[in-house]
Amino acid sequence: MKEDLQVYDNVLQLIGNTPLIQLNKITQEFKGEFFAKVEAFNPGHSAKDRIALYIIEEAERKGILKPGSTIIETTSGNTGFSIAMVSVIKGYECILAVSSKASNDKIDMLKTMGAKVYVCPAHVSADDPRSYYQVAKRLHSETKGSVYINQYFNELNIDAHFNSTGPEIWKQTEGKITHLVACSGTGGTISGTARYLKQQNPEMKVIGIDAYGSVLKKYHETKEFDSGEIYPYRIEGLGKNLIPSATDFEIIDRFVKVSDEDSAHTARELAKTEGLFVGYTSGAATQGLKQLAEEGEFDENSNVVVIFPDHGSRYMGKVFSDDWMEEQGFFDTKNEIEAQPIEFIK
Ligand SMILES: Cc1ncc(COP(=O)(O)O)c(C=O)c1O
């Protein structure tokens, strides 16, 4: 920031230093204190701003990226948005291979940020030439002077959180954090944050949130990749059908699986109870908290930090649409929060 002026040079200077906000109502029955690291306060509205800026600046430092270079990535939306935002400011071309599971809103946002978008089928195996991994690899080999961010297999994804999210949480909790609860997709957020925090306090517990339909939990427990675990699910950005090397499985103490339906209702509940309009995986992480509290994971001395990866506005056509919830059959089961009627005045 310029001296004496309340002005930032550009939007990238606002990345990181997100707030830690106490959860009051949704956790009131649980033992312990609960705090959400709300990553929607990043200028690109997600935790992925951190890795986009960090990885791109590392490539610049190493002389890999030159003005006008092309940056390529696979993304369920958030990483793409962040890379596109950084590319705009720094003057790079941005090409994104996106899963067809991503909402139309997310795809439109990427295009708005100047990215070229390829939409690839979601329910094919990772080695299928149509998968977004393979499409990105092909585009990288075909585009001269391009850089492939490769967030699932890039150690810098972990380093970005080791150098920012971890130290921020340590400082914000004055070292009193006892549990870190975070969703695992690439695993960069949980691994980098936990690596830093466990260096400060090896006793701290790290719990990953995984989806039903993903291989991560079983792999963590057995070291076996079981393709029988894989089936389609709705939550975007959480769980995986492969084993990302950006996940440090050793640093994670345990995984908990959450369902699409419970996570969707919990995301809606967060808005109504805490006034926090956050994304589907924030609902998933909080659903994980509920399951852990029920199991007795926490006690009166627990200071639990849960990471909320992104903003609710990215899910207007999904979790926050009553029509979508209805189509999924999420309103006709055990959950208490139901569609809220609208009254039309004529
Ligand atoms: C909405 C959302 N939540 C959670 C995650 C998981 O974060 P990470 O990839 O660092 O494990 C992602 C990553 O793609 C995401 O987009």
JSON list of C-alpha atoms in Angstrom, two decimals, residues 25-241:
[
{"chain": "A", "resi": 25, "resn": "LYS", "atom": "CA", "xyz": [-25.27, -20.57, 17.25]},
{"chain": "A", "resi": 26, "resn": "ILE", "atom": "CA", "xyz": [-24.65, -23.51, 14.95]},
{"chain": "A", "resi": 27, "resn": "THR", "atom": "CA", "xyz": [-22.10, -24.93, 17.43]},
{"chain": "A", "resi": 28, "resn": "GLN", "atom": "CA", "xyz": [-23.80, -23.88, 20.67]},
{"chain": "A", "resi": 29, "resn": "GLU", "atom": "CA", "xyz": [-24.63, -27.44, 21.75]},
{"chain": "A", "resi": 30, "resn": "PHE", "atom": "CA", "xyz": [-21.04, -28.61, 21.26]},
{"chain": "A", "resi": 31, "resn": "LYS", "atom": "CA", "xyz": [-18.23, -28.62, 23.82]},
{"chain": "A", "resi": 32, "resn": "GLY", "atom": "CA", "xyz": [-15.42, -26.17, 23.00]},
{"chain": "A", "resi": 33, "resn": "GLU", "atom": "CA", "xyz": [-15.04, -22.96, 21.00]},
{"chain": "A", "resi": 34, "resn": "PHE", "atom": "CA", "xyz": [-15.34, -22.84, 17.23]},
{"chain": "A", "resi": 35, "resn": "PHE", "atom": "CA", "xyz": [-13.84, -20.32, 14.82]},
{"chain": "A", "resi": 36, "resn": "ALA", "atom": "CA", "xyz": [-14.23, -20.08, 11.05]},
{"chain": "A", "resi": 37, "resn": "LYS", "atom": "CA", "xyz": [-11.39, -18.88, 8.81]},
{"chain": "A", "resi": 38, "resn": "VAL", "atom": "CA", "xyz": [-13.55, -17.17, 6.22]},
{"chain": "A", "resi": 39, "resn": "GLU", "atom": "CA", "xyz": [-11.66, -17.29, 2.93]},
{"chain": "A", "resi": 40, "resn": "ALA", "atom": "CA", "xyz": [-14.47, -15.51, 1.04]},
{"chain": "A", "resi": 41, "resn": "PHE", "atom": "CA", "xyz": [-12.82, -12.30, 2.28]},
{"chain": "A", "resi": 42, "resn": "ASN", "atom": "CA", "xyz": [-10.07, -12.78, -0.31]},
{"chain": "A", "resi": 43, "resn": "PRO", "atom": "CA", "xyz": [-10.65, -10.51, -3.35]},
{"chain": "A", "resi": 44, "resn": "GLY", "atom": "CA", "xyz": [-11.39, -13.55, -5.56]},
{"chain": "A", "resi": 45, "resn": "HIS", "atom": "CA", "xyz": [-13.71, -14.82, -2.79]},
{"chain": "A", "resi": 46, "resn": "SER", "atom": "CA", "xyz": [-11.84, -18.05, -2.09]},
{"chain": "A", "resi": 47, "resn": "ALA", "atom": "CA", "xyz": [-8.72, -19.61, -0.53]},
{"chain": "A", "resi": 48, "resn": "LYS", "atom": "CA", "xyz": [-7.43, -20.27, -4.04]},
{"chain": "A", "resi": 49, "resn": "ASP", "atom": "CA", "xyz": [-6.29, -16.65, -4.39]},
{"chain": "A", "resi": 50, "resn": "ARG", "atom": "CA", "xyz": [-3.42, -17.62, -2.10]},
{"chain": "A", "resi": 51, "resn": "ILE", "atom": "CA", "xyz": [-2.11, -20.46, -4.26]},
{"chain": "A", "resi": 52, "resn": "ALA", "atom": "CA", "xyz": [-2.65, -18.62, -7.56]},
{"chain": "A", "resi": 53, "resn": "LEU", "atom": "CA", "xyz": [-0.57, -15.64, -6.44]},
{"chain": "A", "resi": 54, "resn": "TYR", "atom": "CA", "xyz": [2.08, -17.77, -4.71]},
{"chain": "A", "resi": 55, "resn": "ILE", "atom": "CA", "xyz": [2.62, -20.25, -7.56]},
{"chain": "A", "resi": 56, "resn": "ILE", "atom": "CA", "xyz": [2.63, -17.56, -10.26]},
{"chain": "A", "resi": 57, "resn": "GLU", "atom": "CA", "xyz": [5.11, -15.41, -8.33]},
{"chain": "A", "resi": 58, "resn": "GLU", "atom": "CA", "xyz": [7.36, -18.45, -7.75]},
{"chain": "A", "resi": 59, "resn": "ALA", "atom": "CA", "xyz": [7.33, -19.10, -11.53]},
{"chain": "A", "resi": 60, "resn": "GLU", "atom": "CA", "xyz": [8.22, -15.42, -12.12]},
{"chain": "A", "resi": 61, "resn": "ARG", "atom": "CA", "xyz": [11.08, -15.62, -9.62]},
{"chain": "A", "resi": 62, "resn": "LYS", "atom": "CA", "xyz": [12.43, -18.71, -11.41]},
{"chain": "A", "resi": 63, "resn": "GLY", "atom": "CA", "xyz": [12.14, -16.92, -14.77]},
{"chain": "A", "resi": 64, "resn": "ILE", "atom": "CA", "xyz": [9.65, -19.49, -16.10]},
{"chain": "A", "resi": 65, "resn": "LEU", "atom": "CA", "xyz": [6.89, -16.92, -16.74]},
{"chain": "A", "resi": 66, "resn": "LYS", "atom": "CA", "xyz": [7.55, -14.09, -19.16]},
{"chain": "A", "resi": 67, "resn": "PRO", "atom": "CA", "xyz": [5.23, -11.20, -20.11]},
{"chain": "A", "resi": 68, "resn": "GLY", "atom": "CA", "xyz": [2.45, -12.54, -22.35]},
{"chain": "A", "resi": 69, "resn": "SER", "atom": "CA", "xyz": [3.02, -16.19, -21.28]},
{"chain": "A", "resi": 70, "resn": "THR", "atom": "CA", "xyz": [0.01, -18.52, -21.06]},
{"chain": "A", "resi": 71, "resn": "ILE", "atom": "CA", "xyz": [-1.04, -20.08, -17.76]},
{"chain": "A", "resi": 72, "resn": "ILE", "atom": "CA", "xyz": [-3.03, -23.34, -17.95]},
{"chain": "A", "resi": 73, "resn": "GLU", "atom": "CA", "xyz": [-4.94, -25.09, -15.18]},
{"chain": "A", "resi": 74, "resn": "THR", "atom": "CA", "xyz": [-7.61, -27.65, -14.33]},
{"chain": "A", "resi": 75, "resn": "THR", "atom": "CA", "xyz": [-10.17, -26.28, -11.94]},
{"chain": "A", "resi": 76, "resn": "SER", "atom": "CA", "xyz": [-13.63, -26.72, -10.47]},
{"chain": "A", "resi": 77, "resn": "GLY", "atom": "CA", "xyz": [-13.88, -22.97, -10.65]},
{"chain": "A", "resi": 78, "resn": "ASN", "atom": "CA", "xyz": [-12.23, -21.23, -7.73]},
{"chain": "A", "resi": 79, "resn": "THR", "atom": "CA", "xyz": [-8.60, -21.80, -8.70]},
{"chain": "A", "resi": 80, "resn": "GLY", "atom": "CA", "xyz": [-9.43, -20.76, -12.24]},
{"chain": "A", "resi": 81, "resn": "PHE", "atom": "CA", "xyz": [-11.06, -17.56, -11.07]},
{"chain": "A", "resi": 82, "resn": "SER", "atom": "CA", "xyz": [-8.03, -16.73, -8.92]},
{"chain": "A", "resi": 83, "resn": "ILE", "atom": "CA", "xyz": [-5.52, -17.53, -11.69]},
{"chain": "A", "resi": 84, "resn": "ALA", "atom": "CA", "xyz": [-7.57, -15.46, -14.15]},
{"chain": "A", "resi": 85, "resn": "MET", "atom": "CA", "xyz": [-7.61, -12.55, -11.68]},
{"chain": "A", "resi": 86, "resn": "VAL", "atom": "CA", "xyz": [-3.84, -12.72, -11.13]},
{"chain": "A", "resi": 87, "resn": "SER", "atom": "CA", "xyz": [-3.30, -13.09, -14.92]},
{"chain": "A", "resi": 88, "resn": "VAL", "atom": "CA", "xyz": [-5.33, -9.93, -15.62]},
{"chain": "A", "resi": 89, "resn": "ILE", "atom": "CA", "xyz": [-3.17, -7.87, -13.27]},
{"chain": "A", "resi": 90, "resn": "LYS", "atom": "CA", "xyz": [0.14, -9.41, -14.36]},
{"chain": "A", "resi": 91, "resn": "GLY", "atom": "CA", "xyz": [-0.60, -9.59, -18.11]},
{"chain": "A", "resi": 92, "resn": "TYR", "atom": "CA", "xyz": [-0.74, -13.35, -18.79]},
{"chain": "A", "resi": 93, "resn": "GLU", "atom": "CA", "xyz": [-3.09, -15.38, -20.98]},
{"chain": "A", "resi": 94, "resn": "CYS", "atom": "CA", "xyz": [-5.23, -17.82, -18.96]},
{"chain": "A", "resi": 95, "resn": "ILE", "atom": "CA", "xyz": [-6.61, -21.15, -20.27]},
{"chain": "A", "resi": 96, "resn": "LEU", "atom": "CA", "xyz": [-8.82, -23.27, -17.98]},
{"chain": "A", "resi": 97, "resn": "ALA", "atom": "CA", "xyz": [-10.03, -26.89, -18.34]},
{"chain": "A", "resi": 98, "resn": "VAL", "atom": "CA", "xyz": [-13.15, -27.14, -16.16]},
{"chain": "A", "resi": 99, "resn": "SER", "atom": "CA", "xyz": [-15.29, -30.07, -14.98]},
{"chain": "A", "resi": 100, "resn": "SER", "atom": "CA", "xyz": [-18.86, -30.15, -16.31]},
{"chain": "A", "resi": 101, "resn": "LYS", "atom": "CA", "xyz": [-19.92, -30.40, -12.64]},
{"chain": "A", "resi": 102, "resn": "ALA", "atom": "CA", "xyz": [-19.03, -26.71, -12.19]},
{"chain": "A", "resi": 103, "resn": "SER", "atom": "CA", "xyz": [-22.07, -24.40, -12.18]},
{"chain": "A", "resi": 104, "resn": "ASN", "atom": "CA", "xyz": [-22.81, -22.22, -15.22]},
{"chain": "A", "resi": 105, "resn": "ASP", "atom": "CA", "xyz": [-22.33, -19.20, -12.99]},
{"chain": "A", "resi": 106, "resn": "LYS", "atom": "CA", "xyz": [-18.77, -20.28, -12.23]},
{"chain": "A", "resi": 107, "resn": "ILE", "atom": "CA", "xyz": [-17.99, -20.80, -15.91]},
{"chain": "A", "resi": 108, "resn": "ASP", "atom": "CA", "xyz": [-19.45, -17.38, -16.79]},
{"chain": "A", "resi": 109, "resn": "MET", "atom": "CA", "xyz": [-17.34, -15.81, -14.06]},
{"chain": "A", "resi": 110, "resn": "LEU", "atom": "CA", "xyz": [-14.16, -17.33, -15.51]},
{"chain": "A", "resi": 111, "resn": "LYS", "atom": "CA", "xyz": [-15.03, -16.00, -18.94]},
{"chain": "A", "resi": 112, "resn": "THR", "atom": "CA", "xyz": [-15.77, -12.58, -17.43]},
{"chain": "A", "resi": 113, "resn": "MET", "atom": "CA", "xyz": [-12.25, -12.57, -16.00]},
{"chain": "A", "resi": 114, "resn": "GLY", "atom": "CA", "xyz": [-10.85, -13.05, -19.51]},
{"chain": "A", "resi": 115, "resn": "ALA", "atom": "CA", "xyz": [-10.06, -16.79, -19.31]},
{"chain": "A", "resi": 116, "resn": "LYS", "atom": "CA", "xyz": [-10.49, -19.21, -22.24]},
{"chain": "A", "resi": 117, "resn": "VAL", "atom": "CA", "xyz": [-12.59, -22.10, -20.85]},
{"chain": "A", "resi": 118, "resn": "TYR", "atom": "CA", "xyz": [-12.79, -25.76, -21.92]},
{"chain": "A", "resi": 119, "resn": "VAL", "atom": "CA", "xyz": [-15.65, -27.71, -20.26]},
{"chain": "A", "resi": 120, "resn": "CYS", "atom": "CA", "xyz": [-14.81, -31.43, -19.83]},
{"chain": "A", "resi": 121, "resn": "PRO", "atom": "CA", "xyz": [-17.04, -34.36, -18.72]},
{"chain": "A", "resi": 122, "resn": "ALA", "atom": "CA", "xyz": [-17.00, -34.86, -14.91]},
{"chain": "A", "resi": 123, "resn": "HIS", "atom": "CA", "xyz": [-17.73, -38.56, -14.66]},
{"chain": "A", "resi": 124, "resn": "VAL", "atom": "CA", "xyz": [-14.84, -40.03, -16.65]},
{"chain": "A", "resi": 125, "resn": "SER", "atom": "CA", "xyz": [-11.67, -41.49, -15.11]},
{"chain": "A", "resi": 126, "resn": "ALA", "atom": "CA", "xyz": [-8.67, -39.22, -14.57]},
{"chain": "A", "resi": 127, "resn": "ASP", "atom": "CA", "xyz": [-6.69, -40.96, -17.34]},
{"chain": "A", "resi": 128, "resn": "ASP", "atom": "CA", "xyz": [-9.48, -40.62, -19.93]},
{"chain": "A", "resi": 129, "resn": "PRO", "atom": "CA", "xyz": [-8.32, -38.20, -22.70]},
{"chain": "A", "resi": 130, "resn": "ARG", "atom": "CA", "xyz": [-11.56, -36.20, -22.15]},
{"chain": "A", "resi": 131, "resn": "SER", "atom": "CA", "xyz": [-10.89, -35.63, -18.42]},
{"chain": "A", "resi": 132, "resn": "TYR", "atom": "CA", "xyz": [-9.92, -32.12, -17.45]},
{"chain": "A", "resi": 133, "resn": "TYR", "atom": "CA", "xyz": [-6.50, -33.37, -16.29]},
{"chain": "A", "resi": 134, "resn": "GLN", "atom": "CA", "xyz": [-5.68, -34.83, -19.71]},
{"chain": "A", "resi": 135, "resn": "VAL", "atom": "CA", "xyz": [-7.15, -31.88, -21.62]},
{"chain": "A", "resi": 136, "resn": "ALA", "atom": "CA", "xyz": [-4.99, -29.45, -19.62]},
{"chain": "A", "resi": 137, "resn": "LYS", "atom": "CA", "xyz": [-1.87, -31.57, -20.23]},
{"chain": "A", "resi": 138, "resn": "ARG", "atom": "CA", "xyz": [-2.58, -31.67, -23.96]},
{"chain": "A", "resi": 139, "resn": "LEU", "atom": "CA", "xyz": [-3.17, -27.90, -24.16]},
{"chain": "A", "resi": 140, "resn": "HIS", "atom": "CA", "xyz": [0.06, -27.34, -22.23]},
{"chain": "A", "resi": 141, "resn": "SER", "atom": "CA", "xyz": [2.06, -29.44, -24.70]},
{"chain": "A", "resi": 142, "resn": "GLU", "atom": "CA", "xyz": [0.38, -27.69, -27.65]},
{"chain": "A", "resi": 143, "resn": "THR", "atom": "CA", "xyz": [0.83, -24.10, -26.33]},
{"chain": "A", "resi": 144, "resn": "LYS", "atom": "CA", "xyz": [4.41, -22.87, -26.67]},
{"chain": "A", "resi": 145, "resn": "GLY", "atom": "CA", "xyz": [5.84, -21.15, -23.58]},
{"chain": "A", "resi": 146, "resn": "SER", "atom": "CA", "xyz": [2.89, -22.11, -21.40]},
{"chain": "A", "resi": 147, "resn": "VAL", "atom": "CA", "xyz": [2.96, -22.91, -17.68]},
{"chain": "A", "resi": 148, "resn": "TYR", "atom": "CA", "xyz": [0.76, -25.66, -16.22]},
{"chain": "A", "resi": 149, "resn": "ILE", "atom": "CA", "xyz": [-0.08, -24.87, -12.58]},
{"chain": "A", "resi": 150, "resn": "ASN", "atom": "CA", "xyz": [-1.11, -28.50, -11.87]},
{"chain": "A", "resi": 151, "resn": "GLN", "atom": "CA", "xyz": [-2.48, -27.79, -8.40]},
{"chain": "A", "resi": 152, "resn": "TYR", "atom": "CA", "xyz": [-3.11, -31.47, -7.56]},
{"chain": "A", "resi": 153, "resn": "PHE", "atom": "CA", "xyz": [0.55, -32.39, -8.02]},
{"chain": "A", "resi": 154, "resn": "ASN", "atom": "CA", "xyz": [2.34, -29.16, -7.18]},
{"chain": "A", "resi": 155, "resn": "GLU", "atom": "CA", "xyz": [4.19, -28.96, -3.86]},
{"chain": "A", "resi": 156, "resn": "LEU", "atom": "CA", "xyz": [3.92, -25.14, -4.06]},
{"chain": "A", "resi": 157, "resn": "ASN", "atom": "CA", "xyz": [0.18, -25.51, -3.40]},
{"chain": "A", "resi": 158, "resn": "ILE", "atom": "CA", "xyz": [1.15, -26.76, 0.08]},
{"chain": "A", "resi": 159, "resn": "ASP", "atom": "CA", "xyz": [3.85, -24.09, 0.50]},
{"chain": "A", "resi": 160, "resn": "ALA", "atom": "CA", "xyz": [1.36, -21.29, -0.24]},
{"chain": "A", "resi": 161, "resn": "HIS", "atom": "CA", "xyz": [-0.73, -22.26, 2.79]},
{"chain": "A", "resi": 162, "resn": "PHE", "atom": "CA", "xyz": [2.35, -23.09, 4.89]},
{"chain": "A", "resi": 163, "resn": "ASN", "atom": "CA", "xyz": [3.50, -19.51, 4.37]},
{"chain": "A", "resi": 164, "resn": "SER", "atom": "CA", "xyz": [0.18, -17.72, 4.81]},
{"chain": "A", "resi": 165, "resn": "THR", "atom": "CA", "xyz": [-2.89, -19.57, 6.16]},
{"chain": "A", "resi": 166, "resn": "GLY", "atom": "CA", "xyz": [-0.94, -21.47, 8.83]},
{"chain": "A", "resi": 167, "resn": "PRO", "atom": "CA", "xyz": [0.90, -18.44, 10.33]},
{"chain": "A", "resi": 168, "resn": "GLU", "atom": "CA", "xyz": [-2.29, -16.35, 10.21]},
{"chain": "A", "resi": 169, "resn": "ILE", "atom": "CA", "xyz": [-4.27, -18.93, 12.20]},
{"chain": "A", "resi": 170, "resn": "TRP", "atom": "CA", "xyz": [-1.44, -19.38, 14.72]},
{"chain": "A", "resi": 171, "resn": "LYS", "atom": "CA", "xyz": [-1.34, -15.63, 15.31]},
{"chain": "A", "resi": 172, "resn": "GLN", "atom": "CA", "xyz": [-5.12, -15.16, 15.33]},
{"chain": "A", "resi": 173, "resn": "THR", "atom": "CA", "xyz": [-5.60, -17.90, 17.95]},
{"chain": "A", "resi": 174, "resn": "GLU", "atom": "CA", "xyz": [-2.48, -16.84, 19.90]},
{"chain": "A", "resi": 175, "resn": "GLY", "atom": "CA", "xyz": [-1.31, -20.44, 19.56]},
{"chain": "A", "resi": 176, "resn": "LYS", "atom": "CA", "xyz": [-4.39, -21.79, 21.36]},
{"chain": "A", "resi": 177, "resn": "ILE", "atom": "CA", "xyz": [-5.77, -23.80, 18.42]},
{"chain": "A", "resi": 178, "resn": "THR", "atom": "CA", "xyz": [-6.32, -27.48, 19.35]},
{"chain": "A", "resi": 179, "resn": "HIS", "atom": "CA", "xyz": [-8.04, -28.77, 16.18]},
{"chain": "A", "resi": 180, "resn": "LEU", "atom": "CA", "xyz": [-7.90, -27.82, 12.51]},
{"chain": "A", "resi": 181, "resn": "VAL", "atom": "CA", "xyz": [-10.86, -29.00, 10.42]},
{"chain": "A", "resi": 182, "resn": "ALA", "atom": "CA", "xyz": [-10.64, -28.48, 6.66]},
{"chain": "A", "resi": 183, "resn": "CYS", "atom": "CA", "xyz": [-12.01, -29.89, 3.44]},
{"chain": "A", "resi": 184, "resn": "SER", "atom": "CA", "xyz": [-9.57, -31.81, 1.27]},
{"chain": "A", "resi": 185, "resn": "GLY", "atom": "CA", "xyz": [-9.62, -31.54, -2.51]},
{"chain": "A", "resi": 186, "resn": "THR", "atom": "CA", "xyz": [-6.09, -31.04, -3.81]},
{"chain": "A", "resi": 187, "resn": "GLY", "atom": "CA", "xyz": [-5.19, -31.19, -0.11]},
{"chain": "A", "resi": 188, "resn": "GLY", "atom": "CA", "xyz": [-3.08, -28.03, -0.36]},
{"chain": "A", "resi": 189, "resn": "THR", "atom": "CA", "xyz": [-5.08, -26.04, 2.18]},
{"chain": "A", "resi": 190, "resn": "ILE", "atom": "CA", "xyz": [-5.18, -28.68, 4.90]},
{"chain": "A", "resi": 191, "resn": "SER", "atom": "CA", "xyz": [-1.62, -29.93, 4.33]},
{"chain": "A", "resi": 192, "resn": "GLY", "atom": "CA", "xyz": [0.16, -26.56, 4.22]},
{"chain": "A", "resi": 193, "resn": "THR", "atom": "CA", "xyz": [-1.84, -25.06, 7.08]},
{"chain": "A", "resi": 194, "resn": "ALA", "atom": "CA", "xyz": [-1.42, -28.17, 9.23]},
{"chain": "A", "resi": 195, "resn": "ARG", "atom": "CA", "xyz": [2.30, -28.49, 8.45]},
{"chain": "A", "resi": 196, "resn": "TYR", "atom": "CA", "xyz": [2.90, -25.00, 9.82]},
{"chain": "A", "resi": 197, "resn": "LEU", "atom": "CA", "xyz": [0.61, -25.39, 12.82]},
{"chain": "A", "resi": 198, "resn": "LYS", "atom": "CA", "xyz": [2.00, -28.81, 13.81]},
{"chain": "A", "resi": 199, "resn": "GLN", "atom": "CA", "xyz": [5.52, -27.40, 13.68]},
{"chain": "A", "resi": 200, "resn": "GLN", "atom": "CA", "xyz": [4.38, -24.95, 16.38]},
{"chain": "A", "resi": 201, "resn": "ASN", "atom": "CA", "xyz": [2.38, -27.53, 18.33]},
{"chain": "A", "resi": 202, "resn": "PRO", "atom": "CA", "xyz": [2.79, -31.22, 17.37]},
{"chain": "A", "resi": 203, "resn": "GLU", "atom": "CA", "xyz": [-0.10, -32.14, 19.71]},
{"chain": "A", "resi": 204, "resn": "MET", "atom": "CA", "xyz": [-2.64, -30.33, 17.56]},
{"chain": "A", "resi": 205, "resn": "LYS", "atom": "CA", "xyz": [-5.21, -32.48, 15.78]},
{"chain": "A", "resi": 206, "resn": "VAL", "atom": "CA", "xyz": [-5.86, -32.23, 12.04]},
{"chain": "A", "resi": 207, "resn": "ILE", "atom": "CA", "xyz": [-9.11, -33.53, 10.58]},
{"chain": "A", "resi": 208, "resn": "GLY", "atom": "CA", "xyz": [-9.86, -33.68, 6.85]},
{"chain": "A", "resi": 209, "resn": "ILE", "atom": "CA", "xyz": [-13.36, -33.56, 5.42]},
{"chain": "A", "resi": 210, "resn": "ASP", "atom": "CA", "xyz": [-14.01, -35.95, 2.52]},
{"chain": "A", "resi": 211, "resn": "ALA", "atom": "CA", "xyz": [-17.07, -36.73, 0.39]},
{"chain": "A", "resi": 212, "resn": "TYR", "atom": "CA", "xyz": [-18.91, -40.01, -0.05]},
{"chain": "A", "resi": 213, "resn": "GLY", "atom": "CA", "xyz": [-17.84, -41.07, -3.55]},
{"chain": "A", "resi": 214, "resn": "SER", "atom": "CA", "xyz": [-14.18, -40.05, -2.97]},
{"chain": "A", "resi": 215, "resn": "VAL", "atom": "CA", "xyz": [-11.11, -42.23, -2.34]},
{"chain": "A", "resi": 216, "resn": "LEU", "atom": "CA", "xyz": [-9.25, -40.01, 0.17]},
{"chain": "A", "resi": 217, "resn": "LYS", "atom": "CA", "xyz": [-10.49, -41.35, 3.53]},
{"chain": "A", "resi": 218, "resn": "LYS", "atom": "CA", "xyz": [-9.93, -45.00, 2.64]},
{"chain": "A", "resi": 219, "resn": "TYR", "atom": "CA", "xyz": [-6.51, -44.23, 1.16]},
{"chain": "A", "resi": 220, "resn": "HIS", "atom": "CA", "xyz": [-5.53, -42.43, 4.37]},
{"chain": "A", "resi": 221, "resn": "GLU", "atom": "CA", "xyz": [-6.58, -45.40, 6.48]},
{"chain": "A", "resi": 222, "resn": "THR", "atom": "CA", "xyz": [-5.28, -48.28, 4.34]},
{"chain": "A", "resi": 223, "resn": "LYS", "atom": "CA", "xyz": [-2.79, -46.76, 1.84]},
{"chain": "A", "resi": 224, "resn": "GLU", "atom": "CA", "xyz": [-4.92, -48.54, -0.76]},
{"chain": "A", "resi": 225, "resn": "PHE", "atom": "CA", "xyz": [-6.43, -46.77, -3.77]},
{"chain": "A", "resi": 226, "resn": "ASP", "atom": "CA", "xyz": [-9.87, -48.35, -4.01]},
{"chain": "A", "resi": 227, "resn": "SER", "atom": "CA", "xyz": [-11.68, -47.42, -7.22]},
{"chain": "A", "resi": 228, "resn": "GLY", "atom": "CA", "xyz": [-14.76, -49.14, -5.74]},
{"chain": "A", "resi": 229, "resn": "GLU", "atom": "CA", "xyz": [-15.15, -46.06, -3.51]},
{"chain": "A", "resi": 230, "resn": "ILE", "atom": "CA", "xyz": [-15.68, -43.79, -6.51]},
{"chain": "A", "resi": 231, "resn": "TYR", "atom": "CA", "xyz": [-19.15, -42.65, -7.56]},
{"chain": "A", "resi": 232, "resn": "PRO", "atom": "CA", "xyz": [-20.63, -39.30, -8.63]},
{"chain": "A", "resi": 233, "resn": "TYR", "atom": "CA", "xyz": [-21.44, -36.75, -5.94]},
{"chain": "A", "resi": 234, "resn": "ARG", "atom": "CA", "xyz": [-22.57, -33.14, -6.01]},
{"chain": "A", "resi": 235, "resn": "ILE", "atom": "CA", "xyz": [-20.20, -31.17, -3.76]},
{"chain": "A", "resi": 236, "resn": "GLU", "atom": "CA", "xyz": [-17.62, -29.32, -5.87]},
{"chain": "A", "resi": 237, "resn": "GLY", "atom": "CA", "xyz": [-14.01, -29.00, -4.73]},
{"chain": "A", "resi": 238, "resn": "LEU", "atom": "CA", "xyz": [-14.12, -31.67, -2.01]},
{"chain": "A", "resi": 239, "resn": "GLY", "atom": "CA", "xyz": [-12.82, -35.26, -2.21]},
{"chain": "A", "resi": 240, "resn": "LYS", "atom": "CA", "xyz": [-11.13, -36.86, -5.20]},
{"chain": "A", "resi": 241, "resn": "ASN", "atom": "CA", "xyz": [-11.09, -39.80, -7.64]}
]
